[in-house]
PDB file of C-alpha atoms in Angstrom:
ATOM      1  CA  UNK H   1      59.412 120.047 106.331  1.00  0.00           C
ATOM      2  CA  UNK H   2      59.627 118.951 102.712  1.00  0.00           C
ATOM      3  CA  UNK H   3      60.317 121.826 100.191  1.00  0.00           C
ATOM      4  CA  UNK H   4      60.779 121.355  96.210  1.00  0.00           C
ATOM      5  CA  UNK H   5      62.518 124.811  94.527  1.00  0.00           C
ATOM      6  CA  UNK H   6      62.017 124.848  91.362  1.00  0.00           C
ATOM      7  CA  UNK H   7      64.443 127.097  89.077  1.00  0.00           C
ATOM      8  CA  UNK H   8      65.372 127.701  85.577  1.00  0.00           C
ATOM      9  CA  UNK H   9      62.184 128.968  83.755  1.00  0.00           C
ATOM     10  CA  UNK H  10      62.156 132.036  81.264  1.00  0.00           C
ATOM     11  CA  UNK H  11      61.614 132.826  77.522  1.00  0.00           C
ATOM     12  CA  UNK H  12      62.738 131.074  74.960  1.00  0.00           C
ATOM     13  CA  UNK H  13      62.480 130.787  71.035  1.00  0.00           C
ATOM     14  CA  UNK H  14      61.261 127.580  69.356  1.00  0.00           C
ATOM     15  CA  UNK H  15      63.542 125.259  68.696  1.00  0.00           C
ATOM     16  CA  UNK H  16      66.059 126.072  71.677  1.00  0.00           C
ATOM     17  CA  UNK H  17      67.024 124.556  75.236  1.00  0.00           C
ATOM     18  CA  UNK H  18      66.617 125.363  78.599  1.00  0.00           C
ATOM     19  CA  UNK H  19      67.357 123.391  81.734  1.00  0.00           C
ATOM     20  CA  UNK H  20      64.944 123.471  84.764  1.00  0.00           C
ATOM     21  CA  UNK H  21      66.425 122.868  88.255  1.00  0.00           C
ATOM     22  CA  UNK H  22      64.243 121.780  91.532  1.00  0.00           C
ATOM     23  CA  UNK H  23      66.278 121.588  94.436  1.00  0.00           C
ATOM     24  CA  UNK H  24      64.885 119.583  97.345  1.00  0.00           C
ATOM     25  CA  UNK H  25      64.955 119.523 101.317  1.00  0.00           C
ATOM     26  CA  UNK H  26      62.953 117.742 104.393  1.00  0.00           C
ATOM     27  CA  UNK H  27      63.719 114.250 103.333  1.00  0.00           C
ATOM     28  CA  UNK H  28      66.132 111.170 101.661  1.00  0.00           C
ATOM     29  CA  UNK H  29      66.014 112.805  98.415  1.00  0.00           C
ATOM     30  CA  UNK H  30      67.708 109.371  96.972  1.00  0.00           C
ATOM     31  CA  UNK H  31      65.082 107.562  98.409  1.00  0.00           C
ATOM     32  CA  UNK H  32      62.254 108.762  96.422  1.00  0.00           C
ATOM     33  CA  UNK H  33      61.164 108.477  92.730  1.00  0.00           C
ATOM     34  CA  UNK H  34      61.202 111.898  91.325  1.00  0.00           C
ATOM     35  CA  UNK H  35      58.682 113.672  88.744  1.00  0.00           C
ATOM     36  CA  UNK H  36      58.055 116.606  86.409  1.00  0.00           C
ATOM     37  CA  UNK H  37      54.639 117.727  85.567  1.00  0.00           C
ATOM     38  CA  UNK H  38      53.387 120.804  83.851  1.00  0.00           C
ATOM     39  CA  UNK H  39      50.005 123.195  82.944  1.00  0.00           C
ATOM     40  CA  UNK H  40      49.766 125.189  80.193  1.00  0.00           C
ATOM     41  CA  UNK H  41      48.106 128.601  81.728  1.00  0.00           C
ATOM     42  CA  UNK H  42      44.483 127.891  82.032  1.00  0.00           C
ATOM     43  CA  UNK H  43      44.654 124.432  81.297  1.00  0.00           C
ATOM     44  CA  UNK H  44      44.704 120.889  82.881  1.00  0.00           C
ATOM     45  CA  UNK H  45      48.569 119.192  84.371  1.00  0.00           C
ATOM     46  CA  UNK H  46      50.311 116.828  81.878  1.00  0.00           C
ATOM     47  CA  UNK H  47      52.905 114.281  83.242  1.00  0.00           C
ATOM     48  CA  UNK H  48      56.662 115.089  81.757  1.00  0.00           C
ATOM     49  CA  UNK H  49      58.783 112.960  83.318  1.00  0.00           C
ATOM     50  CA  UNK H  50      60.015 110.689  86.556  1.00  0.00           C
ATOM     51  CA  UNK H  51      63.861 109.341  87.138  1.00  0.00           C
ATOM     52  CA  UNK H  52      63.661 106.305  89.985  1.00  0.00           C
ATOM     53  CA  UNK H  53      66.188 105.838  92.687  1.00  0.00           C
ATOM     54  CA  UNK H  54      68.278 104.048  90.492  1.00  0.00           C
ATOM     55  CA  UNK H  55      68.140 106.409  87.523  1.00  0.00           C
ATOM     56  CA  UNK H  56      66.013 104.740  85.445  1.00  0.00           C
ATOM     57  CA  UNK H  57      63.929 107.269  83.320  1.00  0.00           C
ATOM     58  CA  UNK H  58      60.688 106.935  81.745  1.00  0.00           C
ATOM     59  CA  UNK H  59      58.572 110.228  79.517  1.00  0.00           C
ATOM     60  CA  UNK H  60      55.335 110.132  77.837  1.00  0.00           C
ATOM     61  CA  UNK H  61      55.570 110.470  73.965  1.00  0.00           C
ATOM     62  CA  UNK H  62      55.189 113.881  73.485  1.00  0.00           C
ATOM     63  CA  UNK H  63      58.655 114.568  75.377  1.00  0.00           C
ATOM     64  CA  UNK H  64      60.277 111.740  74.465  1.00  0.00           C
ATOM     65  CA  UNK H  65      63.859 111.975  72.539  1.00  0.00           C
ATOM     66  CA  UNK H  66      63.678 116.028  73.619  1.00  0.00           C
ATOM     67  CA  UNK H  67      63.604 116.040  77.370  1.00  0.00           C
ATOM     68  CA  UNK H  68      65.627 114.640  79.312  1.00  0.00           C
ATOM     69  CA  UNK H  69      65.597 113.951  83.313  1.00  0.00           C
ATOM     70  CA  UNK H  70      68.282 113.495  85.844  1.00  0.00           C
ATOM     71  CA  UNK H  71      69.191 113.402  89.312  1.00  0.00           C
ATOM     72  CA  UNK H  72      71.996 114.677  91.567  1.00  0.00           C
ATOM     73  CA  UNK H  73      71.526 112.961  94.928  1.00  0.00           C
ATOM     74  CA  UNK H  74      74.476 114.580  96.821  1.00  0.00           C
ATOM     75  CA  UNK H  75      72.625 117.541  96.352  1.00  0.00           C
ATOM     76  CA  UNK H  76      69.526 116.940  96.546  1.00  0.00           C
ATOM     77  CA  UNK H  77      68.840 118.062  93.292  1.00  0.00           C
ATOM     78  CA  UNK H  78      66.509 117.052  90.305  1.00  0.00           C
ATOM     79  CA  UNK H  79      66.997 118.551  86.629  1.00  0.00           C
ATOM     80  CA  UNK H  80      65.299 118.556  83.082  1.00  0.00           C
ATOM     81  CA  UNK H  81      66.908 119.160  80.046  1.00  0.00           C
ATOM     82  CA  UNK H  82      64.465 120.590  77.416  1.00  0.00           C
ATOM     83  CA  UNK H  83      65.733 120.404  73.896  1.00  0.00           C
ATOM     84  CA  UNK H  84      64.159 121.664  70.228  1.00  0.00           C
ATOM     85  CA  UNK H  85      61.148 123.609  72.489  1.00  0.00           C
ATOM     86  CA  UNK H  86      57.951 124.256  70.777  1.00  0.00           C
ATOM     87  CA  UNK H  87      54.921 126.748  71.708  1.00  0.00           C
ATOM     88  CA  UNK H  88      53.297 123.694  73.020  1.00  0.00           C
ATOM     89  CA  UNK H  89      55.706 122.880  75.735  1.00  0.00           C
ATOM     90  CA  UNK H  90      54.843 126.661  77.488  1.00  0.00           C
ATOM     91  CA  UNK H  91      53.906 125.852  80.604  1.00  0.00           C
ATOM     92  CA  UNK H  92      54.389 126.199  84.330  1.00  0.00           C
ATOM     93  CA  UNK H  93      57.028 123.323  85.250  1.00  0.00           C
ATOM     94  CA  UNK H  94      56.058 121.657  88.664  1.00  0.00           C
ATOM     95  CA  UNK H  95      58.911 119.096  90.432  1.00  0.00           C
ATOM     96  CA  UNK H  96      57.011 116.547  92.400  1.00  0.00           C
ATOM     97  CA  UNK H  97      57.962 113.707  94.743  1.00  0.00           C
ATOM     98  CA  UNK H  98      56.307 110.646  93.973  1.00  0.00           C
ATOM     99  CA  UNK H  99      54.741 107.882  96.509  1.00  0.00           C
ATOM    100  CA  UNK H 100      55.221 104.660  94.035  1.00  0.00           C
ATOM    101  CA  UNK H 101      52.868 104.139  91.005  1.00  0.00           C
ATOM    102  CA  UNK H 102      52.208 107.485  89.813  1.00  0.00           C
ATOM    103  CA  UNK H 103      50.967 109.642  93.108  1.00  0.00           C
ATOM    104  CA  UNK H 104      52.914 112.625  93.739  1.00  0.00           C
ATOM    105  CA  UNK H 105      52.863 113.953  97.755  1.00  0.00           C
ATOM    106  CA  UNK H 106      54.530 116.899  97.368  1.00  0.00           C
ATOM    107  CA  UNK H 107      55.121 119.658  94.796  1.00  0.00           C
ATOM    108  CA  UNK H 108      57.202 122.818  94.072  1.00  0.00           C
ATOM    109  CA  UNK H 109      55.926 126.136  93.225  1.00  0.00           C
ATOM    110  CA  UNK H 110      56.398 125.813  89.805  1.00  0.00           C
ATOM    111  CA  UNK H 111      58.758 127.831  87.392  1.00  0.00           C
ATOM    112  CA  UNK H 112      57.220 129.374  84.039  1.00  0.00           C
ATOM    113  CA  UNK H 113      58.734 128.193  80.813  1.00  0.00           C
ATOM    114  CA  UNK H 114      57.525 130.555  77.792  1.00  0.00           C
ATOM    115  CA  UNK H 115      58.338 129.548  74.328  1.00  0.00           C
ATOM    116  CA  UNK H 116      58.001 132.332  71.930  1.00  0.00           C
ATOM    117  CA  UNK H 117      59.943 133.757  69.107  1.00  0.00           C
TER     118      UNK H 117
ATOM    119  CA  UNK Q   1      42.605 116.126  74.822  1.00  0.00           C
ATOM    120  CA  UNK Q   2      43.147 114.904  77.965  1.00  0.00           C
ATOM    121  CA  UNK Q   3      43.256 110.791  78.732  1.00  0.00           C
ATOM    122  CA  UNK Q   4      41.231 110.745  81.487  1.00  0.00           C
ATOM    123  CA  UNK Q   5      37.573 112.434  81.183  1.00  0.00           C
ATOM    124  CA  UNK Q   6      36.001 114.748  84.132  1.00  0.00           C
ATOM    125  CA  UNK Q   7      33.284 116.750  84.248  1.00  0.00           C
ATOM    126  CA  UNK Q   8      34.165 120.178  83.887  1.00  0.00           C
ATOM    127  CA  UNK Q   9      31.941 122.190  86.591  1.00  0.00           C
ATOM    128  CA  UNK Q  10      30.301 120.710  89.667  1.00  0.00           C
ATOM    129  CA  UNK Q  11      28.712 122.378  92.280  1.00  0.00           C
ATOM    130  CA  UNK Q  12      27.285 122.095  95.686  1.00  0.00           C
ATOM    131  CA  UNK Q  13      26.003 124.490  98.517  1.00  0.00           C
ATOM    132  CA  UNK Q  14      27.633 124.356 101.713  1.00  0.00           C
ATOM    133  CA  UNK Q  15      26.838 121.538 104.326  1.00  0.00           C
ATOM    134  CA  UNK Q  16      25.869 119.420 100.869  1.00  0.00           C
ATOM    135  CA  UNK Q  17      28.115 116.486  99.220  1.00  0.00           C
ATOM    136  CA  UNK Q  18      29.126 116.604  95.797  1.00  0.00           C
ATOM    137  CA  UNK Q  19      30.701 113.707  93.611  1.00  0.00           C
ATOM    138  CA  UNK Q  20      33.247 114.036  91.100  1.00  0.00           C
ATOM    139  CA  UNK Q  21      33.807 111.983  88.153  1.00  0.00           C
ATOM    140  CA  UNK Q  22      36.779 110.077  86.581  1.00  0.00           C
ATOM    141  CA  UNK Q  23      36.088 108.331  83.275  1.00  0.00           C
ATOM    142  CA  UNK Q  24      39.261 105.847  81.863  1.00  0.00           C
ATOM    143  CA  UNK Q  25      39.840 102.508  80.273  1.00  0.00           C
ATOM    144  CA  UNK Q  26      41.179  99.547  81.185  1.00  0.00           C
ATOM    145  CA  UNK Q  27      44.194 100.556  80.376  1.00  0.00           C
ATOM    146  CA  UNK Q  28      44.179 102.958  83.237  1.00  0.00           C
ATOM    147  CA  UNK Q  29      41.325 103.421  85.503  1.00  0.00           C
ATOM    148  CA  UNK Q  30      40.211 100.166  85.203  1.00  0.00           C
ATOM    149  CA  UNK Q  31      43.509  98.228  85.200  1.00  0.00           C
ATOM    150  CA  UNK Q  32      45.094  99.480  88.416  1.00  0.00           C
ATOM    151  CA  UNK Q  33      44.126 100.897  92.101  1.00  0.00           C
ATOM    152  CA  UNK Q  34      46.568 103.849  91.443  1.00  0.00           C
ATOM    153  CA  UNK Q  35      44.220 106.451  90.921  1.00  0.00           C
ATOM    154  CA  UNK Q  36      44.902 109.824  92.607  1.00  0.00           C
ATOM    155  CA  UNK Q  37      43.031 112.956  93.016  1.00  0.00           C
ATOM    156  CA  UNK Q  38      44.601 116.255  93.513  1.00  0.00           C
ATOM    157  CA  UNK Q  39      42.690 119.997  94.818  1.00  0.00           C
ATOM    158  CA  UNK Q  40      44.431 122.954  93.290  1.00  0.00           C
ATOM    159  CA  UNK Q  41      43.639 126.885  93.399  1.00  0.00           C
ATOM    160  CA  UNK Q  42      44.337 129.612  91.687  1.00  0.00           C
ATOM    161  CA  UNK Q  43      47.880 130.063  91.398  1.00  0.00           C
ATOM    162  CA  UNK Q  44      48.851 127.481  93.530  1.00  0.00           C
ATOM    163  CA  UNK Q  45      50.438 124.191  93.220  1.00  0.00           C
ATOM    164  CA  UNK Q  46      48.226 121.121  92.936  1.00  0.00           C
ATOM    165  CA  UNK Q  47      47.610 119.324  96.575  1.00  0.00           C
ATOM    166  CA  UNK Q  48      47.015 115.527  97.266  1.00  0.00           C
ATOM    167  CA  UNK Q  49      43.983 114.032  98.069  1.00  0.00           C
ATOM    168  CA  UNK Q  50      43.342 110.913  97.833  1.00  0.00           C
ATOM    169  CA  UNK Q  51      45.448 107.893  96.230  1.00  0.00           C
ATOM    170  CA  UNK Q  52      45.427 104.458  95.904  1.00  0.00           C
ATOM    171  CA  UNK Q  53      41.650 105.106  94.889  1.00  0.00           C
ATOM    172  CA  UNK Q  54      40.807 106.093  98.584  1.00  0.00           C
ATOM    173  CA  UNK Q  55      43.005 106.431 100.661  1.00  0.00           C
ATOM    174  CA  UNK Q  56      43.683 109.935 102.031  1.00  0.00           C
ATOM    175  CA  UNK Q  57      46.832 111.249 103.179  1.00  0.00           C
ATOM    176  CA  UNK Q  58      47.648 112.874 106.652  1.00  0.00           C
ATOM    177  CA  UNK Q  59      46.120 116.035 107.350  1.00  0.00           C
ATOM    178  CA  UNK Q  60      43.569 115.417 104.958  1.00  0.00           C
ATOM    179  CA  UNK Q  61      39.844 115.655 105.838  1.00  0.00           C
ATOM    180  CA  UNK Q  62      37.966 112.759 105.990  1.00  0.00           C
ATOM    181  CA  UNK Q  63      35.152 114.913 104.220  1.00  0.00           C
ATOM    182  CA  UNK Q  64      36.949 113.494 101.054  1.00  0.00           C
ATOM    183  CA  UNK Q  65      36.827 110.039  99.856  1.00  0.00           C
ATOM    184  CA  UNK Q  66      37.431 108.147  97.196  1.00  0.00           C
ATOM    185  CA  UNK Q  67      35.973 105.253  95.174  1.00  0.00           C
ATOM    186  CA  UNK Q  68      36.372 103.060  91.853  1.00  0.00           C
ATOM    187  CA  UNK Q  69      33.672 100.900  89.731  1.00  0.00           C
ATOM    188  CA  UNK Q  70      34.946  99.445  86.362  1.00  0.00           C
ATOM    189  CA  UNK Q  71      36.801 102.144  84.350  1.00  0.00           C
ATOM    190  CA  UNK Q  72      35.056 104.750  86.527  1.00  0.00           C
ATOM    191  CA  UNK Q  73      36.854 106.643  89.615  1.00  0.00           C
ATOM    192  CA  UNK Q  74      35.206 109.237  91.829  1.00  0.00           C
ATOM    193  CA  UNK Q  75      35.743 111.944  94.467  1.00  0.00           C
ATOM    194  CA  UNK Q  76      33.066 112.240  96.921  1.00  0.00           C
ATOM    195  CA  UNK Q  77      33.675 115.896  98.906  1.00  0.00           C
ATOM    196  CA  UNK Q  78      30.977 115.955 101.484  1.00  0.00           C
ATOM    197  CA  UNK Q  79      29.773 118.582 104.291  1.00  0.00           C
ATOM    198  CA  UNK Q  80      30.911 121.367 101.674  1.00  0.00           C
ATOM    199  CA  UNK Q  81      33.259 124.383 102.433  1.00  0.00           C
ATOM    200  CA  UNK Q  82      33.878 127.181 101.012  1.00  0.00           C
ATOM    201  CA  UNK Q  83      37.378 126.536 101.274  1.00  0.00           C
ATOM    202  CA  UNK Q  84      36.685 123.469  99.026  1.00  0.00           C
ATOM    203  CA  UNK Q  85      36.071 125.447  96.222  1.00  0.00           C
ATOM    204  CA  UNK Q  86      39.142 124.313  93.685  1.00  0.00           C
ATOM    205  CA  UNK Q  87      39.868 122.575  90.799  1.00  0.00           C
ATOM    206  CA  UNK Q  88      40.330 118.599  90.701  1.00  0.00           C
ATOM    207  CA  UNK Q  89      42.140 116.582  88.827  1.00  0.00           C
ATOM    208  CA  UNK Q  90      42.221 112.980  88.898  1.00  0.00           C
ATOM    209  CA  UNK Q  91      45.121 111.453  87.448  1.00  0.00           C
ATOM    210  CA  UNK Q  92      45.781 107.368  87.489  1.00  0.00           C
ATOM    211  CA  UNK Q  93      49.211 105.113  86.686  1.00  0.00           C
ATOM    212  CA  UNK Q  94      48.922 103.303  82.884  1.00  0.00           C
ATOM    213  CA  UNK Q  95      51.861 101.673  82.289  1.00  0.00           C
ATOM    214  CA  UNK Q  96      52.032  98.486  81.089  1.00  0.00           C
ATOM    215  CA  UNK Q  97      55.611  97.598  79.737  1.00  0.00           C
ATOM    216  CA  UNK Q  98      56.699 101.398  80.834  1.00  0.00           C
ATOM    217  CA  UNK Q  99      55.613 103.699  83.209  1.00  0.00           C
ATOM    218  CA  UNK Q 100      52.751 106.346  82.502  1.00  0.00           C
ATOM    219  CA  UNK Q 101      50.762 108.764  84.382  1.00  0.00           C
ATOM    220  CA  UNK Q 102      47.787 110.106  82.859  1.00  0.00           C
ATOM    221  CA  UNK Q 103      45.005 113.042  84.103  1.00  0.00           C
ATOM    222  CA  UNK Q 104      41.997 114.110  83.598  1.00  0.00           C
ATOM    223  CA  UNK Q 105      41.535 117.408  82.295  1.00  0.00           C
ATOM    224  CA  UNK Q 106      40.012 118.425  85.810  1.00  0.00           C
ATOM    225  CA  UNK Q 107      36.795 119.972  87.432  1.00  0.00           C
ATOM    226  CA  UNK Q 108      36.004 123.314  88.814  1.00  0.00           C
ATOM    227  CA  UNK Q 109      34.054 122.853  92.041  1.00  0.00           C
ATOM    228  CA  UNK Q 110      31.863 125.857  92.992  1.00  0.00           C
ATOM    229  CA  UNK Q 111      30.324 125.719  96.513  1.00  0.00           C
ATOM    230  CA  UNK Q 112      27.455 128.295  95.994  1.00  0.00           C
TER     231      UNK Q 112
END
């Protein structure tokens, strides 16, 4: 069965970092493009981020230059750095596998990021 | 604002079929059959329905379907549930030179 646990949410002030965690099971993790997508409470999901099987990155402008996404494959593991955090980026944090251009098949639970001074 | 424009209420009784609405450019929608539709509720995580424009996933009724004219996509949910009552969101690739997923800002289905 394929499981995504995500990890790592919590309060945080504007301007400061926090590192999200998703750790994966039920399949070839390194086999699959990886993604992060997020919804403000109330609100509609935004794309973050996806790292490909070889590493290769790609974010949408509004993250770009402040997150950052990587990928441990001998442990299953998928992270995102979040740097100089604004109210805007509070959100529930959702890992997601992807299928190949831009479907994702399965997703975590979600962990709550809350940026607030 | 979100990229992608959906209605934001639609509703159908039971045993009816309702359609759903995907509005993009040709930039998105319109440029590539990668769009995807996703059922979510309250306070779960977002499921997946349909991609590739129509094509469903296993274990996924074939009460939903999927379809694309122009810059348009749409989810079709017909023989209504009352488990079907969600939100949608469609959501379709737009990269050109980089990869990009966009969504719509999604639509609460009510069966009544």
């Amino acid at each position: 069965e394929v499981q995504l646990v995500e990890s790592g949410g919590g309060l945080v002030q504007p301007g400061g970092s926090l590192r999200l965690s998703c750790a994966a099971s039920g399949f070839t993790f390194s086999s699959y493009d990886m993604h992060w997508v997020r919804q403000a409470t109330g609100k509609g999901l935004e794309w973050v981020s996806a790292i490909g099987t070889a590493g290769d990155t790609y974010y949408p402008g509004s993250v770009k230059g402040r997150f950052t996404i990587s990928r441990e494959n001998a442990k299953n593991s998928l992270y995102l750095q979040m740097n100089s955090l604004r109210a805007g980026d509070t959100a529930v944090y959702y890992c997601a596998r992807g299928t190949g251009f831009g479907s994702f098949d399965y997703w975590g639970q979600g962990t709550l990021v809350t940026v607030s001074s | 604002q979100s990229a992608l424009t959906q209605p934001p209420s639609a509703s159908g009784s039971p045993g009816q079929s309702v359609t759903i609405s995907c509005t993009g450019t040709s930039s998105d929608v319109g440029g590539y059959n990668y769009v995807s539709w996703y059922q979510q509720h309250p306070g779960k995580a977002p499921k997946l329905m349909i991609y590739e424009v129509s094509k469903r996933p296993s274990g996924v009724p074939d009460r939903f379907s999927g379809s694309k004219s122009g810059n348009t996509a749409s989810l079709t949910v017909s023989g209504l549930q009352a488990e079907d009552e969600a939100d949608y969101y469609c959501s379709s690739y737009a990269g050109s030179n980089n990869f990009l997923v966009v969504f719509g800002g999604g639509t609460k289905l009510t069966v009544l």
